[in-house]
């Protein structure tokens, strides 16, 4: 798909009820955040670099965008990434079952992200499980100014390149902390799936 969308039923496995709910959650939140800031679809399209047609498809629940596309929209709206996936607040302990995860993907499923925190309000800190296909390379655009990423390699070996800095090789058990408001690239160095855990700290002045 030319704008980086992922069809809700593109996976070979049958979608869980939560998978089926994801397009509706995204659409509701995008429409709410856009209108609360007084943006038209045309204005948000210009600011985010995402076409008006794609934004309209997201708002009507017809498309689930890739991770990279969602970051563009979140940056243009000046909100944390998780705000686009926000659900009603829960009280007390919250158990996040693997089978109920809202899984986002890019690159035909070679890069997937699973949130390990509830989307129940504004979060300055977000926690994700990332999976990278064998030898896959994933490029990320700059996030909002002040955003930091803390990445831990649970399985495999990866190379992280931040902006114009020298690439850093991380083996299993290694971690890296970096400013994510510049382009950065994740690269799986081995011919098997890599598992990473990512903590994203959003800028303090995000509204």
GROMACS .gro file of C-alpha atoms in nm:
model
  207
    1UNK     CA    1   0.000   0.000   0.000
    2UNK     CA    2   0.147   0.326  -0.112
    3UNK     CA    3   0.094   0.513   0.217
    4UNK     CA    4   0.227   0.237   0.439
    5UNK     CA    5  -0.104   0.102   0.563
    6UNK     CA    6  -0.154  -0.250   0.692
    7UNK     CA    7  -0.487  -0.415   0.625
    8UNK     CA    8  -0.657  -0.529   0.947
    9UNK     CA    9  -0.675  -0.890   0.821
   10UNK     CA   10  -0.332  -0.909   0.657
   11UNK     CA   11  -0.188  -1.164   0.905
   12UNK     CA   12  -0.218  -1.534   0.826
   13UNK     CA   13  -0.355  -1.605   1.174
   14UNK     CA   14  -0.715  -1.524   1.253
   15UNK     CA   15  -0.735  -1.183   1.425
   16UNK     CA   16  -0.829  -1.170   1.791
   17UNK     CA   17  -1.119  -0.948   1.905
   18UNK     CA   18  -0.861  -0.689   2.009
   19UNK     CA   19  -0.708  -0.695   1.659
   20UNK     CA   20  -1.053  -0.628   1.514
   21UNK     CA   21  -1.103  -0.338   1.759
   22UNK     CA   22  -0.772  -0.170   1.673
   23UNK     CA   23  -0.888   0.017   1.358
   24UNK     CA   24  -1.185   0.160   1.549
   25UNK     CA   25  -0.966   0.270   1.841
   26UNK     CA   26  -0.718   0.438   1.608
   27UNK     CA   27  -0.991   0.609   1.411
   28UNK     CA   28  -1.173   0.741   1.718
   29UNK     CA   29  -0.855   0.878   1.877
   30UNK     CA   30  -0.720   1.034   1.560
   31UNK     CA   31  -1.048   1.214   1.494
   32UNK     CA   32  -1.067   1.335   1.857
   33UNK     CA   33  -0.707   1.459   1.868
   34UNK     CA   34  -0.729   1.623   1.526
   35UNK     CA   35  -1.053   1.810   1.590
   36UNK     CA   36  -0.952   1.915   1.943
   37UNK     CA   37  -0.655   2.094   1.789
   38UNK     CA   38  -0.868   2.254   1.519
   39UNK     CA   39  -0.699   2.068   1.233
   40UNK     CA   40  -0.873   1.978   0.910
   41UNK     CA   41  -0.768   1.659   0.733
   42UNK     CA   42  -0.590   1.874   0.475
   43UNK     CA   43  -0.392   2.064   0.737
   44UNK     CA   44  -0.288   1.749   0.923
   45UNK     CA   45  -0.190   1.589   0.594
   46UNK     CA   46   0.044   1.880   0.519
   47UNK     CA   47   0.197   1.877   0.867
   48UNK     CA   48   0.244   1.500   0.889
   49UNK     CA   49   0.331   1.408   0.532
   50UNK     CA   50   0.051   1.149   0.537
   51UNK     CA   51  -0.206   1.184   0.259
   52UNK     CA   52  -0.553   1.314   0.331
   53UNK     CA   53  -0.699   0.995   0.185
   54UNK     CA   54  -0.499   0.777   0.423
   55UNK     CA   55  -0.592   0.991   0.724
   56UNK     CA   56  -0.955   0.960   0.624
   57UNK     CA   57  -0.924   0.581   0.597
   58UNK     CA   58  -0.769   0.564   0.944
   59UNK     CA   59  -1.043   0.780   1.096
   60UNK     CA   60  -1.315   0.560   0.945
   61UNK     CA   61  -1.146   0.239   1.065
   62UNK     CA   62  -1.068   0.116   0.714
   63UNK     CA   63  -0.688   0.099   0.755
   64UNK     CA   64  -0.435   0.019   1.025
   65UNK     CA   65  -0.119   0.221   0.949
   66UNK     CA   66   0.237   0.108   0.997
   67UNK     CA   67   0.437   0.206   1.303
   68UNK     CA   68   0.637   0.462   1.102
   69UNK     CA   69   0.322   0.627   0.968
   70UNK     CA   70   0.171   0.649   1.318
   71UNK     CA   71   0.484   0.821   1.445
   72UNK     CA   72   0.445   1.084   1.170
   73UNK     CA   73   0.088   1.152   1.277
   74UNK     CA   74   0.174   1.162   1.649
   75UNK     CA   75   0.462   1.404   1.586
   76UNK     CA   76   0.239   1.632   1.378
   77UNK     CA   77  -0.023   1.637   1.655
   78UNK     CA   78   0.246   1.685   1.925
   79UNK     CA   79   0.118   1.392   2.132
   80UNK     CA   80   0.283   1.074   2.263
   81UNK     CA   81   0.253   0.778   2.025
   82UNK     CA   82   0.034   0.589   2.274
   83UNK     CA   83  -0.235   0.858   2.267
   84UNK     CA   84  -0.343   0.728   1.926
   85UNK     CA   85  -0.416   0.388   2.084
   86UNK     CA   86  -0.573   0.514   2.405
   87UNK     CA   87  -0.866   0.324   2.555
   88UNK     CA   88  -1.082   0.389   2.861
   89UNK     CA   89  -0.895   0.412   3.191
   90UNK     CA   90  -0.888   0.104   3.413
   91UNK     CA   91  -0.855   0.090   3.790
   92UNK     CA   92  -0.652  -0.154   3.995
   93UNK     CA   93  -0.402  -0.407   3.854
   94UNK     CA   94  -0.405  -0.437   3.476
   95UNK     CA   95  -0.304  -0.770   3.321
   96UNK     CA   96  -0.190  -0.749   2.960
   97UNK     CA   97  -0.250  -1.089   2.802
   98UNK     CA   98  -0.033  -1.182   2.505
   99UNK     CA   99  -0.338  -1.294   2.313
  100UNK     CA  100  -0.507  -0.957   2.360
  101UNK     CA  101  -0.213  -0.747   2.243
  102UNK     CA  102  -0.257  -0.464   1.995
  103UNK     CA  103   0.021  -0.557   1.753
  104UNK     CA  104   0.148  -0.298   1.505
  105UNK     CA  105   0.377  -0.394   1.219
  106UNK     CA  106   0.589  -0.252   0.939
  107UNK     CA  107   0.778  -0.395   0.642
  108UNK     CA  108   0.530  -0.675   0.572
  109UNK     CA  109   0.551  -0.798   0.930
  110UNK     CA  110   0.931  -0.799   0.954
  111UNK     CA  111   0.915  -0.540   1.234
  112UNK     CA  112   0.643  -0.562   1.498
  113UNK     CA  113   0.568  -0.365   1.813
  114UNK     CA  114   0.361  -0.483   2.110
  115UNK     CA  115   0.273  -0.234   2.383
  116UNK     CA  116   0.346  -0.358   2.737
  117UNK     CA  117   0.142  -0.087   2.907
  118UNK     CA  118  -0.230   0.000   2.901
  119UNK     CA  119  -0.351   0.272   2.668
  120UNK     CA  120  -0.561   0.435   2.938
  121UNK     CA  121  -0.442   0.794   2.948
  122UNK     CA  122  -0.142   1.014   2.886
  123UNK     CA  123   0.193   0.844   2.941
  124UNK     CA  124   0.530   1.014   2.955
  125UNK     CA  125   0.695   0.671   2.951
  126UNK     CA  126   0.597   0.391   2.712
  127UNK     CA  127   0.717   0.027   2.714
  128UNK     CA  128   0.723  -0.199   2.405
  129UNK     CA  129   0.831  -0.545   2.294
  130UNK     CA  130   0.985  -0.534   1.946
  131UNK     CA  131   1.039  -0.826   1.709
  132UNK     CA  132   1.268  -0.801   1.407
  133UNK     CA  133   1.284  -1.053   1.124
  134UNK     CA  134   1.612  -1.217   1.021
  135UNK     CA  135   1.864  -0.962   0.889
  136UNK     CA  136   1.590  -0.699   0.873
  137UNK     CA  137   1.671  -0.327   0.868
  138UNK     CA  138   1.415  -0.077   1.001
  139UNK     CA  139   1.461   0.300   0.963
  140UNK     CA  140   1.277   0.536   1.200
  141UNK     CA  141   1.216   0.904   1.138
  142UNK     CA  142   1.291   1.161   1.410
  143UNK     CA  143   1.041   1.162   1.697
  144UNK     CA  144   0.931   1.478   1.879
  145UNK     CA  145   1.209   1.692   2.024
  146UNK     CA  146   1.318   1.561   2.362
  147UNK     CA  147   1.208   1.199   2.302
  148UNK     CA  148   1.452   0.938   2.435
  149UNK     CA  149   1.472   0.565   2.369
  150UNK     CA  150   1.620   0.302   2.601
  151UNK     CA  151   1.659  -0.025   2.409
  152UNK     CA  152   1.745  -0.368   2.555
  153UNK     CA  153   1.834  -0.672   2.344
  154UNK     CA  154   1.670  -0.984   2.489
  155UNK     CA  155   1.749  -1.213   2.196
  156UNK     CA  156   1.984  -1.183   1.900
  157UNK     CA  157   2.231  -0.915   1.795
  158UNK     CA  158   2.138  -0.575   1.652
  159UNK     CA  159   2.308  -0.264   1.522
  160UNK     CA  160   2.172   0.078   1.618
  161UNK     CA  161   2.264   0.389   1.423
  162UNK     CA  162   2.155   0.723   1.572
  163UNK     CA  163   2.174   1.024   1.343
  164UNK     CA  164   2.530   1.068   1.217
  165UNK     CA  165   2.683   0.880   1.511
  166UNK     CA  166   2.892   0.566   1.466
  167UNK     CA  167   2.676   0.249   1.453
  168UNK     CA  168   2.663   0.059   1.783
  169UNK     CA  169   2.648  -0.322   1.795
  170UNK     CA  170   2.440  -0.468   2.079
  171UNK     CA  171   2.457  -0.833   2.176
  172UNK     CA  172   2.205  -1.024   2.386
  173UNK     CA  173   2.182  -0.856   2.728
  174UNK     CA  174   2.317  -0.520   2.606
  175UNK     CA  175   2.125  -0.193   2.623
  176UNK     CA  176   2.152   0.156   2.477
  177UNK     CA  177   2.002   0.495   2.566
  178UNK     CA  178   1.980   0.766   2.300
  179UNK     CA  179   1.802   1.081   2.190
  180UNK     CA  180   1.537   0.972   1.938
  181UNK     CA  181   1.463   1.314   1.787
  182UNK     CA  182   1.700   1.236   1.498
  183UNK     CA  183   1.674   0.962   1.232
  184UNK     CA  184   1.772   0.623   1.372
  185UNK     CA  185   1.804   0.273   1.230
  186UNK     CA  186   1.764  -0.072   1.384
  187UNK     CA  187   1.934  -0.362   1.203
  188UNK     CA  188   1.912  -0.730   1.293
  189UNK     CA  189   2.260  -0.877   1.239
  190UNK     CA  190   2.163  -1.244   1.257
  191UNK     CA  191   1.961  -1.485   1.042
  192UNK     CA  192   1.697  -1.541   1.311
  193UNK     CA  193   1.433  -1.327   1.479
  194UNK     CA  194   1.556  -1.070   1.731
  195UNK     CA  195   1.359  -0.963   2.039
  196UNK     CA  196   1.407  -0.620   2.193
  197UNK     CA  197   1.243  -0.425   2.473
  198UNK     CA  198   1.202  -0.053   2.426
  199UNK     CA  199   1.127   0.222   2.679
  200UNK     CA  200   1.029   0.553   2.519
  201UNK     CA  201   1.040   0.866   2.732
  202UNK     CA  202   0.836   1.144   2.575
  203UNK     CA  203   0.926   1.510   2.589
  204UNK     CA  204   0.805   1.686   2.904
  205UNK     CA  205   0.634   1.961   2.707
  206UNK     CA  206   0.417   1.728   2.497
  207UNK     CA  207   0.053   1.833   2.519
   0.00000   0.00000   0.00000
